[in-house]
Short mmCIF file of C-alpha atoms in Angstrom, two decimals:
data_model
loop_
_atom_site.label_atom_id
_atom_site.label_comp_id
_atom_site.label_asym_id
_atom_site.label_seq_id
_atom_site.Cartn_x
_atom_site.Cartn_y
_atom_site.Cartn_z
CA MET A 19 3.26 -1.09 -15.44
CA LYS A 20 6.20 -1.57 -17.82
CA THR A 21 8.49 0.65 -15.77
CA PHE A 22 7.43 -1.07 -12.54
CA VAL A 23 8.22 -4.50 -13.98
CA ASP A 24 11.47 -3.30 -15.63
CA HIS A 25 12.76 -1.95 -12.32
CA GLY A 26 11.29 -4.74 -10.22
CA GLY A 27 9.26 -2.13 -8.37
CA ASP A 28 8.78 1.61 -8.22
CA ALA A 29 11.66 3.33 -10.07
CA VAL A 30 11.67 6.27 -7.63
CA TRP A 31 11.98 3.94 -4.65
CA TYR A 32 14.87 2.18 -6.41
CA ARG A 33 16.67 5.49 -7.08
CA GLU A 34 16.09 6.51 -3.45
CA GLY A 35 17.95 3.40 -2.30
CA TYR A 36 15.02 1.27 -1.15
CA GLY A 37 15.83 -1.39 -3.72
CA ASN A 38 13.38 -3.34 -5.81
CA TRP A 39 10.17 -4.90 -4.51
CA GLU A 40 11.74 -8.30 -3.83
CA ALA A 41 14.71 -6.87 -1.91
CA ASN A 42 12.45 -4.57 0.09
CA ALA A 43 10.05 -7.38 1.02
CA ALA A 44 12.93 -9.71 1.91
CA SER A 45 14.49 -7.04 4.12
CA TRP A 46 11.33 -7.03 6.26
CA ILE A 47 10.32 -10.67 6.07
CA GLU A 48 13.59 -12.58 6.03
CA SER A 49 16.11 -10.28 7.70
CA ASP A 50 17.24 -10.67 11.29
CA LEU A 51 15.83 -7.46 12.75
CA PRO A 52 16.04 -6.30 16.37
CA PHE A 53 12.26 -6.05 16.73
CA ARG A 54 9.20 -8.23 16.35
CA ARG A 55 7.17 -7.91 13.21
CA LEU A 56 3.91 -9.23 11.87
CA VAL A 57 3.56 -9.93 8.16
CA VAL A 58 0.10 -9.05 6.87
CA ARG A 59 -0.92 -9.79 3.32
CA TYR A 60 -3.25 -7.30 1.66
CA GLU A 61 -5.32 -10.18 0.29
CA ASP A 62 -5.91 -11.52 3.80
CA LEU A 63 -6.85 -8.07 5.05
CA ARG A 64 -9.42 -7.76 2.25
CA ALA A 65 -10.75 -11.33 2.64
CA ASP A 66 -11.30 -11.17 6.41
CA THR A 67 -10.72 -7.63 7.58
CA LEU A 68 -11.99 -8.10 11.12
CA ALA A 69 -9.89 -11.20 11.84
CA THR A 70 -6.78 -9.62 10.33
CA MET A 71 -7.27 -6.40 12.27
CA ARG A 72 -7.81 -8.44 15.45
CA ALA A 73 -4.43 -10.15 14.86
CA ILE A 74 -2.76 -6.77 14.24
CA ALA A 75 -4.26 -5.25 17.39
CA GLN A 76 -3.24 -8.24 19.49
CA PHE A 77 0.29 -8.14 18.05
CA ALA A 78 0.52 -4.43 18.93
CA GLY A 79 -0.89 -5.03 22.42
CA LEU A 80 -4.01 -2.97 21.74
CA ALA A 81 -7.61 -3.64 22.66
CA SER A 82 -9.08 -6.02 20.14
CA ASP A 83 -12.79 -6.23 20.87
CA ASP A 84 -14.85 -6.69 17.74
CA ALA A 85 -17.05 -3.62 18.28
CA ALA A 86 -14.08 -1.24 18.49
CA LEU A 87 -12.33 -2.89 15.55
CA SER A 88 -15.49 -2.83 13.42
CA GLY A 89 -15.88 0.89 14.11
CA ALA A 90 -12.26 1.54 13.16
CA ILE A 91 -12.69 -0.47 9.96
CA GLU A 92 -15.81 1.51 9.03
CA ARG A 93 -14.10 4.84 9.73
CA SER A 94 -11.17 3.91 7.50
CA SER A 95 -13.12 2.75 4.45
CA MET A 96 -11.99 3.96 1.03
CA ALA A 97 -15.04 6.23 0.84
CA LYS A 98 -14.32 7.82 4.24
CA LEU A 99 -10.62 8.28 3.46
CA ALA A 100 -11.38 9.77 0.05
CA ALA A 101 -13.80 12.22 1.69
CA MET A 102 -11.15 13.15 4.27
CA GLU A 103 -8.60 13.71 1.51
CA GLU A 104 -11.00 15.86 -0.52
CA ARG A 105 -11.90 17.93 2.55
CA GLU A 106 -8.21 18.59 3.30
CA VAL A 107 -7.55 19.59 -0.32
CA ARG A 108 -10.69 21.76 -0.59
CA GLU A 109 -9.93 23.56 2.68
CA GLY A 110 -6.18 23.67 2.08
CA SER A 111 -5.70 22.34 5.58
CA PRO A 112 -2.69 20.16 6.34
CA GLY A 113 -3.72 16.75 7.55
CA PHE A 114 -3.09 13.08 6.91
CA PHE A 115 -3.05 13.51 3.11
CA TYR A 116 -2.56 17.18 2.35
CA GLY A 117 0.61 19.03 3.25
CA ASN A 118 3.43 21.19 1.94
CA ARG A 119 5.04 18.31 0.04
CA SER A 120 1.82 17.37 -1.77
CA VAL A 121 0.27 20.75 -2.66
CA HIS A 122 1.50 20.81 -6.25
CA SER A 123 0.37 17.25 -6.95
CA PHE A 124 -3.07 17.93 -5.51
CA GLU A 125 -3.37 21.13 -7.55
CA ARG A 126 -2.86 18.98 -10.67
CA GLY A 127 -5.67 16.67 -9.55
CA ALA A 128 -3.59 13.84 -8.10
CA ARG A 129 -5.10 11.96 -5.19
CA PHE A 130 -3.64 9.33 -2.90
CA ILE A 131 -6.98 7.57 -2.40
CA GLY A 132 -7.81 6.70 -5.98
CA GLY A 133 -9.79 3.50 -5.62
CA GLY A 134 -7.66 1.75 -8.24
CA THR A 135 -8.06 4.50 -10.83
CA VAL A 136 -5.85 7.09 -12.47
CA ASP A 137 -7.54 10.11 -14.03
CA GLY A 138 -10.87 8.32 -13.57
CA ARG A 139 -9.75 5.26 -15.54
CA ARG A 140 -9.70 1.85 -13.85
CA LEU A 141 -6.23 0.34 -13.74
CA ALA A 142 -6.31 -3.01 -15.49
CA PRO A 143 -3.13 -4.62 -16.80
CA THR A 144 -3.27 -6.44 -20.11
CA ASP A 145 -2.78 -10.20 -20.33
CA ALA A 146 0.72 -9.59 -21.69
CA GLU A 147 1.55 -7.29 -18.77
CA CYS A 148 0.27 -9.88 -16.30
CA ALA A 149 2.39 -12.57 -17.94
CA ARG A 150 5.48 -10.35 -17.87
CA ALA A 151 4.89 -9.44 -14.22
CA SER A 152 4.39 -13.11 -13.31
CA GLU A 153 7.65 -13.98 -15.04
CA ARG A 154 9.53 -11.15 -13.30
CA PHE A 155 8.02 -11.51 -9.83
CA GLY A 156 7.00 -15.20 -9.85
CA PRO A 157 10.00 -16.59 -7.95
CA ALA A 158 9.71 -13.92 -5.23
CA MET A 159 5.95 -14.36 -4.99
CA LYS A 160 6.44 -18.08 -4.48
CA ARG A 161 9.12 -17.39 -1.88
CA PHE A 162 6.75 -15.08 0.00
CA GLY A 163 3.83 -17.52 -0.07
CA TYR A 164 1.80 -16.26 -3.02
CA ALA A 165 2.07 -19.33 -5.24
#
């Protein structure tokens, strides 16, 4: 958490030239880009998944009937994705999660679908970390409609 806040985002992304979290978000939300885009907040997706997925499907020009969307939502649950990831790792078969670039990480026990845990421990920032993150990211969060 400290490194994330110090760099304003993921340090690797910053070194790779993606910039900090605020610059990256602004480049998608506020930049004049030659294509349409739809901003979707994770919180909205979690609060009303079906309605948010309906808006995404409509934006993309895809079928948006509730039965099809509900099925897609069910098939992409954390439990289903974790099972897919484990199957790919167990079988050593390249797929959505497992591939040549990720073999060494998976061999060490790393998983992409972690359900908010690292090494089986729930990720929970301390009050001090939350305060520091709010100080660092507060202006950008307000700018992007989070405050």
